[in-house]
Short mmCIF file of N, CA, C and O in Angstrom, two decimals:
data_model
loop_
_atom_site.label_atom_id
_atom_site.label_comp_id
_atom_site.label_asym_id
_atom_site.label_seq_id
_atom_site.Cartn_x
_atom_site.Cartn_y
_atom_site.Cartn_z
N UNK A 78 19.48 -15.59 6.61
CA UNK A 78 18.23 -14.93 6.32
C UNK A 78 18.35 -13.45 6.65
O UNK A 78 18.72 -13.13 7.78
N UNK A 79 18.11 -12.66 5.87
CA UNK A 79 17.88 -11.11 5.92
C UNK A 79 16.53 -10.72 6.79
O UNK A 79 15.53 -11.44 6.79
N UNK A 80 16.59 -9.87 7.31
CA UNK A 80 15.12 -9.37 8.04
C UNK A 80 15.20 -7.87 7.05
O UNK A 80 16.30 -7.44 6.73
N UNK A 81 14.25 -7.34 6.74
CA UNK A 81 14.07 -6.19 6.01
C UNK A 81 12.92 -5.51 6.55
O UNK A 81 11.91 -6.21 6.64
N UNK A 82 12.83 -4.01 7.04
CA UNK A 82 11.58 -3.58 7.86
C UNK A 82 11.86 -2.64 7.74
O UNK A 82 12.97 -2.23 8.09
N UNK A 83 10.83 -1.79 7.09
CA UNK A 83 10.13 -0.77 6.28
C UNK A 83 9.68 0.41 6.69
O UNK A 83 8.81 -0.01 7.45
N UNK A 84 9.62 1.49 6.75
CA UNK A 84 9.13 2.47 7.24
C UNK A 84 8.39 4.18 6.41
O UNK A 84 9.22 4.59 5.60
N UNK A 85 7.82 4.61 6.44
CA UNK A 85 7.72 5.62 5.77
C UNK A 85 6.83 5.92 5.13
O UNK A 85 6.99 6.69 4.18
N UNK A 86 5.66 5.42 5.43
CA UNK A 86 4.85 5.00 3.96
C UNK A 86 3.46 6.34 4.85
O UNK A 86 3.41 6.80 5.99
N UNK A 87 2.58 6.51 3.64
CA UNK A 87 1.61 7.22 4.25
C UNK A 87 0.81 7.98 3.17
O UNK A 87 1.06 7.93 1.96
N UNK A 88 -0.08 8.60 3.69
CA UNK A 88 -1.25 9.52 2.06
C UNK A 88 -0.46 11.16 2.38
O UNK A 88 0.01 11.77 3.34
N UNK A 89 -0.68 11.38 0.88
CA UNK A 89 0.06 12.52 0.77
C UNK A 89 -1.01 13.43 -0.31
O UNK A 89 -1.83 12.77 -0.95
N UNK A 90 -1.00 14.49 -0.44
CA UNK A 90 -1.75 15.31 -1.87
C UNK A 90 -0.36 15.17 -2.91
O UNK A 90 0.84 15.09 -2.64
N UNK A 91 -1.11 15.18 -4.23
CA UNK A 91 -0.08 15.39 -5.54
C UNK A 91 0.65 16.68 -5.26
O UNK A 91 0.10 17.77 -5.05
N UNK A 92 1.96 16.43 -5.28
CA UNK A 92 2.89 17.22 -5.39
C UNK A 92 3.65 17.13 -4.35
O UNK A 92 4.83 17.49 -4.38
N UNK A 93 2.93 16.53 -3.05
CA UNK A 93 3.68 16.69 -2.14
C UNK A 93 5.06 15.22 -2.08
O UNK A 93 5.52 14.55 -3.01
N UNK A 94 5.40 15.16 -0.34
CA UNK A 94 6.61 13.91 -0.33
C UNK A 94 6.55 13.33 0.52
O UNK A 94 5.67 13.52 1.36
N UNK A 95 7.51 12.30 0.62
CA UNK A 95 7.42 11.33 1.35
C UNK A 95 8.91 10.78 1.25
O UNK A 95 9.65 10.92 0.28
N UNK A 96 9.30 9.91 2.82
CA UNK A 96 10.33 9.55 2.53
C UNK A 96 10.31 7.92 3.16
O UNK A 96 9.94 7.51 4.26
N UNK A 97 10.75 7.36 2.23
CA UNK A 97 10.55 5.22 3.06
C UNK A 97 12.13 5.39 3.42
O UNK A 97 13.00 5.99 2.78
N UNK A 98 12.22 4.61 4.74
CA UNK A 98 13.31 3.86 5.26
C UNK A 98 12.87 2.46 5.42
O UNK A 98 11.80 2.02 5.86
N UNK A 99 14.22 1.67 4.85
CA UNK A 99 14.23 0.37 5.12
C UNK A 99 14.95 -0.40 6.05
O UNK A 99 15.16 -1.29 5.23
N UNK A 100 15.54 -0.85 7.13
CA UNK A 100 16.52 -1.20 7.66
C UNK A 100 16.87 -2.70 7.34
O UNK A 100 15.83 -3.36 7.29
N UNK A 101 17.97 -3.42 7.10
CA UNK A 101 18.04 -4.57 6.78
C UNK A 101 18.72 -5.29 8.14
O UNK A 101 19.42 -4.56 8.84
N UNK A 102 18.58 -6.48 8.48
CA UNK A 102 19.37 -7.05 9.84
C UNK A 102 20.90 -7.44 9.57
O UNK A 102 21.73 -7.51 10.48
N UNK A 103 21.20 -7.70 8.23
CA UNK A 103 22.73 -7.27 8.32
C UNK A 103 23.25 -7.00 6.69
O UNK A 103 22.69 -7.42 5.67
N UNK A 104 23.92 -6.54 6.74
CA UNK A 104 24.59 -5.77 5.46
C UNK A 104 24.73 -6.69 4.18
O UNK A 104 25.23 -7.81 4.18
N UNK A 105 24.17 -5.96 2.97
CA UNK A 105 23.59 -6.75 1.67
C UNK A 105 24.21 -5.85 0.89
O UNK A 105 24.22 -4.65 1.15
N UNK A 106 25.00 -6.62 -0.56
CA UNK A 106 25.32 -5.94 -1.62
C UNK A 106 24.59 -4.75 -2.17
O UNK A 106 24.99 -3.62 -2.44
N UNK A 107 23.14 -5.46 -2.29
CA UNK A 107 22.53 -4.39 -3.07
C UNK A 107 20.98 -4.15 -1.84
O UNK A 107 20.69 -4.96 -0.96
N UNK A 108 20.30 -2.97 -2.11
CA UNK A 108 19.27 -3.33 -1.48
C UNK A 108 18.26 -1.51 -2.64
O UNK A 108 18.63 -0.48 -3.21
N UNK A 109 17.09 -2.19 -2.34
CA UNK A 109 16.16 -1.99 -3.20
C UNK A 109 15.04 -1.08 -2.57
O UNK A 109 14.76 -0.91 -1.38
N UNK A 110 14.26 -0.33 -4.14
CA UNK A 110 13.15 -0.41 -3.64
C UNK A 110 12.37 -0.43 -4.63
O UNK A 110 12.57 0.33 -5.58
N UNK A 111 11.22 -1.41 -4.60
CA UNK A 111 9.98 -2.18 -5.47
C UNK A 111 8.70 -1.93 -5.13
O UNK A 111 8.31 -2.00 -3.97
N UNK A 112 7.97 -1.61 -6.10
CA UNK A 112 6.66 -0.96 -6.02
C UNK A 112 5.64 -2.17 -6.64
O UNK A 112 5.99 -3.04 -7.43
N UNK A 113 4.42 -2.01 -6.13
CA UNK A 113 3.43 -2.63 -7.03
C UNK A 113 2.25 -2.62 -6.67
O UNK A 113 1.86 -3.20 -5.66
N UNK A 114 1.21 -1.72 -7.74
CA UNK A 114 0.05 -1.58 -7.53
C UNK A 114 -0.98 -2.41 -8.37
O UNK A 114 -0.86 -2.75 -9.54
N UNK A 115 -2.19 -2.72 -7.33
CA UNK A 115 -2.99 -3.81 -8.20
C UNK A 115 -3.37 -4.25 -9.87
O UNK A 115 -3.81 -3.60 -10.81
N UNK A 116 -3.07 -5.29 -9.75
CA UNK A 116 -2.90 -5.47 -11.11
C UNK A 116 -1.80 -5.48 -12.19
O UNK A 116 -1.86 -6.11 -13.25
N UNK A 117 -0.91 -4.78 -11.81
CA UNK A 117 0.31 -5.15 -12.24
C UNK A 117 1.44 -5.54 -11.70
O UNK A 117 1.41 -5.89 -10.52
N UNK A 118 2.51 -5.58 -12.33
CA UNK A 118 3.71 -6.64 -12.06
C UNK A 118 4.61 -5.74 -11.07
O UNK A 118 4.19 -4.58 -11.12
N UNK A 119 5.51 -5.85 -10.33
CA UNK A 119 6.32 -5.44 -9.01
C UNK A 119 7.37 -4.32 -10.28
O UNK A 119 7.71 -4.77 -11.38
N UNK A 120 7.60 -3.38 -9.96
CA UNK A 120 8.54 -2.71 -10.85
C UNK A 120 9.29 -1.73 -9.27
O UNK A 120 8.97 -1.36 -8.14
N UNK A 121 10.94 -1.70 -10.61
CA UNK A 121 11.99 -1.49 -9.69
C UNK A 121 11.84 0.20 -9.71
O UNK A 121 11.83 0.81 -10.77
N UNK A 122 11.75 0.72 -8.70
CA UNK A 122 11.86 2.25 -8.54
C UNK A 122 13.25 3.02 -8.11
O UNK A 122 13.59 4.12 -8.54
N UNK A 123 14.20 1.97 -6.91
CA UNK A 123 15.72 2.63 -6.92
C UNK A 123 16.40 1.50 -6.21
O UNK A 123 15.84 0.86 -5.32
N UNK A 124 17.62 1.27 -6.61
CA UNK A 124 18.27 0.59 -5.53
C UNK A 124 20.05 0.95 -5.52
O UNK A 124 20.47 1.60 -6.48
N UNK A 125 20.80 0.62 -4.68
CA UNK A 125 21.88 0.94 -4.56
C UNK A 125 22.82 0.24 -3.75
O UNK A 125 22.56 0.02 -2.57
N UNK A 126 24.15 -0.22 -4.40
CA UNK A 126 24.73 -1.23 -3.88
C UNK A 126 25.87 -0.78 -2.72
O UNK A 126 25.78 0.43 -2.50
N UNK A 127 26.70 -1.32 -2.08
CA UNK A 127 27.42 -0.90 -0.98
C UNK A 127 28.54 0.10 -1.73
O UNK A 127 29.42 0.63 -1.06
N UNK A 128 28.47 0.25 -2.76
CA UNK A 128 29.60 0.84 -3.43
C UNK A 128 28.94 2.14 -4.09
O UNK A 128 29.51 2.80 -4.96
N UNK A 129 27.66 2.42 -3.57
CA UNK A 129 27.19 3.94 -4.51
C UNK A 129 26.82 3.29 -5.63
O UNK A 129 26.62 4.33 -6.25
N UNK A 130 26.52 2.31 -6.55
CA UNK A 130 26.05 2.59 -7.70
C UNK A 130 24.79 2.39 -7.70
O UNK A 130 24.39 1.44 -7.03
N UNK A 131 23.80 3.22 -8.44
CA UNK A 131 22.80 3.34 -8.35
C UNK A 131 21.81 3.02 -9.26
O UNK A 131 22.17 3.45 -10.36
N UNK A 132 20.03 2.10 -9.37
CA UNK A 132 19.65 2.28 -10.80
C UNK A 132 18.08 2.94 -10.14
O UNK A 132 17.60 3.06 -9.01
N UNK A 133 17.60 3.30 -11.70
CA UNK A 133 16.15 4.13 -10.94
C UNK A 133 15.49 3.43 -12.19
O UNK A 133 16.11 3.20 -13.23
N UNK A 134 14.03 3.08 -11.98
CA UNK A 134 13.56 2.82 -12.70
C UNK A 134 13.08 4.50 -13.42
O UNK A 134 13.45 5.60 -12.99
N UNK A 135 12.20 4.26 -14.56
CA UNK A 135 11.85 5.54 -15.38
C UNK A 135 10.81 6.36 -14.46
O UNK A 135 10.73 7.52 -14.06
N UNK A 136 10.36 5.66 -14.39
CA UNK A 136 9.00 6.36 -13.06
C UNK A 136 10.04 7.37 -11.81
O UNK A 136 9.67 8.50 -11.50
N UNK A 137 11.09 6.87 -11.33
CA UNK A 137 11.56 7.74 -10.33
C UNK A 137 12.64 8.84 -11.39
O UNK A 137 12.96 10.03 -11.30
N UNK A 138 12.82 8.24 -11.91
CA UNK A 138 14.22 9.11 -12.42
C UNK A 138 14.09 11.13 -12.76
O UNK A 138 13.54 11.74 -13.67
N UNK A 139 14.50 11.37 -12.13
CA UNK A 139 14.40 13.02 -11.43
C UNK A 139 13.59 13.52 -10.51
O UNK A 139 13.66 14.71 -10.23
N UNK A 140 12.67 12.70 -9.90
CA UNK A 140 11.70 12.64 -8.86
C UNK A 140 12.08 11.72 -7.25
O UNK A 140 11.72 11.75 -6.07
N UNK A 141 12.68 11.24 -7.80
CA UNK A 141 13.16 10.04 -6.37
C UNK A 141 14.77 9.78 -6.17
O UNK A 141 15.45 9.20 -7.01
N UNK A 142 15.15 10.18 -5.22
CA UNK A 142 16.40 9.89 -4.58
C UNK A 142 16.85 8.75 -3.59
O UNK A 142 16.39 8.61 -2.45
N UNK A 143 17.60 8.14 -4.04
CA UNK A 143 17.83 7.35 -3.16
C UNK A 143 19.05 7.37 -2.15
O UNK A 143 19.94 8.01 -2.71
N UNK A 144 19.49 6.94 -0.88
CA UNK A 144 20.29 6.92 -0.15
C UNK A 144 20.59 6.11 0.50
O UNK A 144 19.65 5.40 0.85
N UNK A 145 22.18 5.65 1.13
CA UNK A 145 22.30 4.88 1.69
C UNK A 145 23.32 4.54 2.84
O UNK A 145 24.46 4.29 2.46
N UNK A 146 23.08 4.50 4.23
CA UNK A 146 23.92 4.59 4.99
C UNK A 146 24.46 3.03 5.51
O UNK A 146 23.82 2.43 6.38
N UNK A 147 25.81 2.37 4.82
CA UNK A 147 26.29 1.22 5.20
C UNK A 147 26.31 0.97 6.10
O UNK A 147 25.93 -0.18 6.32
N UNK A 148 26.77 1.88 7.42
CA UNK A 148 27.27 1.75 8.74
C UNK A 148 25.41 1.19 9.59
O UNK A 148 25.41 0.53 10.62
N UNK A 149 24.36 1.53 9.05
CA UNK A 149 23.07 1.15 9.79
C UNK A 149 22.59 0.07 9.07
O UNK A 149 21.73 -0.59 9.65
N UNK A 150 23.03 -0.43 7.54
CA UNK A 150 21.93 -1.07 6.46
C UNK A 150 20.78 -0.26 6.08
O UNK A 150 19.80 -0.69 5.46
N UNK A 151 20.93 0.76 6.42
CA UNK A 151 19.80 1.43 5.95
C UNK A 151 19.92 2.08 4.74
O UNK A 151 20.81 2.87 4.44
N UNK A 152 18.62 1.59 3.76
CA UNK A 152 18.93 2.56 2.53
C UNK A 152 16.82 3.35 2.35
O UNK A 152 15.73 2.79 2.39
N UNK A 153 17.13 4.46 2.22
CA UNK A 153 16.32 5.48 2.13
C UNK A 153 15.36 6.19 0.73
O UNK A 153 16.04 6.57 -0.22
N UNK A 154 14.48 6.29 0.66
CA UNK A 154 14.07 6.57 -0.49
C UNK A 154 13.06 8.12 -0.49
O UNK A 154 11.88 8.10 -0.13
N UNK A 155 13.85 9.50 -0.99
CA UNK A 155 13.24 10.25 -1.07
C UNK A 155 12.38 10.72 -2.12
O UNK A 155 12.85 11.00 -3.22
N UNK A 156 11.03 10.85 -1.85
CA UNK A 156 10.08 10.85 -3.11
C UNK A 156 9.44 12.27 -3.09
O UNK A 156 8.99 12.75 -2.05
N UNK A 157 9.40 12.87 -4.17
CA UNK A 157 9.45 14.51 -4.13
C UNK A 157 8.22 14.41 -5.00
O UNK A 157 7.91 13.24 -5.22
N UNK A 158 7.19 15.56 -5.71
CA UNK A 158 6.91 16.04 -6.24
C UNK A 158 5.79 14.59 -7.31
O UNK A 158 5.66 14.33 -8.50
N UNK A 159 5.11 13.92 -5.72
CA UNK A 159 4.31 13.09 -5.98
C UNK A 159 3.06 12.95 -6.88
O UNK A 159 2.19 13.79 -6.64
N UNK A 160 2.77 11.96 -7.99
CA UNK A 160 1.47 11.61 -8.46
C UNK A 160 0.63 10.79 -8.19
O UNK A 160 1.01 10.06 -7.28
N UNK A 161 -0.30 10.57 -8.54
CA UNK A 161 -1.17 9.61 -7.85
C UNK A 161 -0.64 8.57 -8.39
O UNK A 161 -0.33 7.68 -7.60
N UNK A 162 -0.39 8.36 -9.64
CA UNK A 162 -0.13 6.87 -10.28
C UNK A 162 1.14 6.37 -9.16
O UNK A 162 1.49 5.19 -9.16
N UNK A 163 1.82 7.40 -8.20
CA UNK A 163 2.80 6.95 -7.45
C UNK A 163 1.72 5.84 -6.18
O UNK A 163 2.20 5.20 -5.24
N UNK A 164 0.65 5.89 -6.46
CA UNK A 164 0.02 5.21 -5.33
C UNK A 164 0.41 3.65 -5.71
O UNK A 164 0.13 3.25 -6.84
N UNK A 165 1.12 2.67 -4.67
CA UNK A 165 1.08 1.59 -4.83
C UNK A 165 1.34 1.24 -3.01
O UNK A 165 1.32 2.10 -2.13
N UNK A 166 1.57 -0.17 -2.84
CA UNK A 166 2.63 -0.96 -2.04
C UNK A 166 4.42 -0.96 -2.33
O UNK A 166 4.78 -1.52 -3.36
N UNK A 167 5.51 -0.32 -1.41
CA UNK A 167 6.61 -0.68 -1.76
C UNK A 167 7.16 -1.33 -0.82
O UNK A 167 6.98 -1.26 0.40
N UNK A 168 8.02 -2.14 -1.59
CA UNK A 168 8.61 -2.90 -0.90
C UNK A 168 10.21 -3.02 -0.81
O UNK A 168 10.74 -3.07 -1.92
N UNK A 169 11.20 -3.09 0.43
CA UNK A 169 12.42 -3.16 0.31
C UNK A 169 12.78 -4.34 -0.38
O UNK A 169 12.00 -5.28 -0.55
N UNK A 170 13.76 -4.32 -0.72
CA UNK A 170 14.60 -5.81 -1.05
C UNK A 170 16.18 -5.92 -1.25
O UNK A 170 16.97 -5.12 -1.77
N UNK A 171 16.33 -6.83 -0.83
CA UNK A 171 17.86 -7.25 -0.59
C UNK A 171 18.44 -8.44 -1.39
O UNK A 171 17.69 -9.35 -1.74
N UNK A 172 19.94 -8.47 -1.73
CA UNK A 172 20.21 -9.18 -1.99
C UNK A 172 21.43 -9.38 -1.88
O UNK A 172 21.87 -8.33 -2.33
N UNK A 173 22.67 -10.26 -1.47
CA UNK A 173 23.88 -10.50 -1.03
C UNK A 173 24.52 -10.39 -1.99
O UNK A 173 25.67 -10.07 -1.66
N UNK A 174 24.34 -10.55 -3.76
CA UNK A 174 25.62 -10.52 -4.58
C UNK A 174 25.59 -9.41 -5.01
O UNK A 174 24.61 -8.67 -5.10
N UNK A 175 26.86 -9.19 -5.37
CA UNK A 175 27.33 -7.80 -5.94
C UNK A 175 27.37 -7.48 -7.50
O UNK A 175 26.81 -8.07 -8.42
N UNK A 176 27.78 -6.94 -7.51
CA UNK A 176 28.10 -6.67 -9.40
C UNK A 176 26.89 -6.13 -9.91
O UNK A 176 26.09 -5.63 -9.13
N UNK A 177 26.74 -6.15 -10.78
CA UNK A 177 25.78 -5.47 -12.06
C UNK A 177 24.55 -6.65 -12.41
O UNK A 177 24.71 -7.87 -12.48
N UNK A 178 23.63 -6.11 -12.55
CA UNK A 178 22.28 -7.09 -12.66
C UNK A 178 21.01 -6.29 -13.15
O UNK A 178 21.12 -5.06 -13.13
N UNK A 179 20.03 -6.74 -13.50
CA UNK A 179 19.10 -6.46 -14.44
C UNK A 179 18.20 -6.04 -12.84
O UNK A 179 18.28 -6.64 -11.77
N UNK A 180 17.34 -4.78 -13.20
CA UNK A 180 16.95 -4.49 -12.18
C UNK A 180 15.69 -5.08 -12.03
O UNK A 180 14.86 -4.20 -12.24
N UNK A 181 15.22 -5.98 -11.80
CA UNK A 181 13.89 -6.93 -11.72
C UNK A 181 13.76 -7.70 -10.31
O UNK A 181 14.62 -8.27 -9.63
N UNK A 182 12.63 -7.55 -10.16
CA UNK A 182 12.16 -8.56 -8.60
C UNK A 182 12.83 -9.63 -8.77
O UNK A 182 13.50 -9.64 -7.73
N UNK A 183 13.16 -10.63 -9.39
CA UNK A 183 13.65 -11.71 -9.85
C UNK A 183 14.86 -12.24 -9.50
O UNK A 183 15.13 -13.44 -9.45
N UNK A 184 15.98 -10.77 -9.13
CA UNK A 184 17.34 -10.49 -9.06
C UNK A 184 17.46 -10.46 -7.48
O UNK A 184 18.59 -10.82 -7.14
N UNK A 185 16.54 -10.11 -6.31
CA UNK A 185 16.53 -9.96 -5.47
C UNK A 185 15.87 -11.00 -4.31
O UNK A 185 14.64 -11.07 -4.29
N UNK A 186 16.36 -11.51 -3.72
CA UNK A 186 16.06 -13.12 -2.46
C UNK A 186 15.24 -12.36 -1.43
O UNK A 186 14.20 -12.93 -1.11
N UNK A 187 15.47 -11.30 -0.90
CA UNK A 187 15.20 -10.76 0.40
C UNK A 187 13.99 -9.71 0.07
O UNK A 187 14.17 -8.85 -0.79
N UNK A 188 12.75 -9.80 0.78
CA UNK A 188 11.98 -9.12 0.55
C UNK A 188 11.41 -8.55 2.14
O UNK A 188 11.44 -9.20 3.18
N UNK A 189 10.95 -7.33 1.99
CA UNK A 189 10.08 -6.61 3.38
C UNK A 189 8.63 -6.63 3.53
O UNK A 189 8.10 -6.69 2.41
N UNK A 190 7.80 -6.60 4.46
CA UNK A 190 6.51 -6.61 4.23
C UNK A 190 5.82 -5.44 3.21
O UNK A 190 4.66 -5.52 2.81
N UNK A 191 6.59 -4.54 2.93
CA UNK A 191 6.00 -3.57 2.35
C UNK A 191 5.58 -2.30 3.40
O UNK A 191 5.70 -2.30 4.62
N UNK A 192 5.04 -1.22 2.52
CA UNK A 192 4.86 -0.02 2.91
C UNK A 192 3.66 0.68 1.99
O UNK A 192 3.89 0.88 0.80
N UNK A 193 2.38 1.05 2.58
CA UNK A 193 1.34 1.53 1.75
C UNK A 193 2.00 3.05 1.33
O UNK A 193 2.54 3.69 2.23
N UNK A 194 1.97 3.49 0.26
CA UNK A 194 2.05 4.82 -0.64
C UNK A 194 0.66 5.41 -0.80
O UNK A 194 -0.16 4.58 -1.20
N UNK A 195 0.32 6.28 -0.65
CA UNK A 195 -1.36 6.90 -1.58
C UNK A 195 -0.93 8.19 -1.80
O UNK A 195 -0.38 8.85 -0.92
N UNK A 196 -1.18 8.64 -3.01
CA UNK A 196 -1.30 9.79 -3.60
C UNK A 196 -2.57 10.37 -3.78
O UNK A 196 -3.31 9.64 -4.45
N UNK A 197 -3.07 11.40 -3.43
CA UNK A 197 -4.44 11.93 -4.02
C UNK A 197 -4.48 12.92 -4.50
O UNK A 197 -3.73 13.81 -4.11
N UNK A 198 -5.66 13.21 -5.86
CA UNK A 198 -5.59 14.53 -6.70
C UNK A 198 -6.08 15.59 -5.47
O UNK A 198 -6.18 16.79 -5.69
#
């Protein structure tokens, strides 16, 4: 069993940032980060496997960085140049196999309690 625990979360004004740390209790192929605000479905925002490869969903892609330090399990998510629609719940996630995979909640076993996001105009 993975433990996954979350950090970072908080209200911000549009434009500004924020950064989530996740720590995992021991070292996972891939590990994630998943968003989801009421009413809709969990969507993938970044994740990155022990080997650097990286996917972003469209929502982060030139706005959100992701990082990852093997030696802690920690992988990091820097969020720059915030909107409100960035307001959701995120959540870490983990998962032990490696290789290439469709970036969907579905793909991932290990989940964190989450982390509140708020953006305001």
């Amino acid at each position: 069993q993975v433990k996954l625990v979350e950090s970072g979360g908080g209200s911000v004004q549009a434009g500004g940032s924020l950064r989530l740390s996740c720590t995992a209790s021991i070292r996972t192929a891939w590990m994630a980060w998943f968003r989801q605000s009421p009413g809709n479905e969990r969507e993938g925002v970044a994740a990155m496997d022990v080997d650097g490869h990286t996917m972003y969903g469209d929502s982060a892609k030139g706005r959100f960085t992701v990082s990852r330090d093997s030696a802690k399990n920690t992988l990091s998510l820097q969020m720059n140049s915030l909107k409100p629609e960035d307001t959701a719940m995120y959540y870490c996630a983990a998962d032990g196999s490696g290789g290439s995979r469709d970036f969907a909640a579905r793909e991932f076993n290990y989940w964190g309690q989450g982390t509140q996001v708020t953006v305001s105009s």
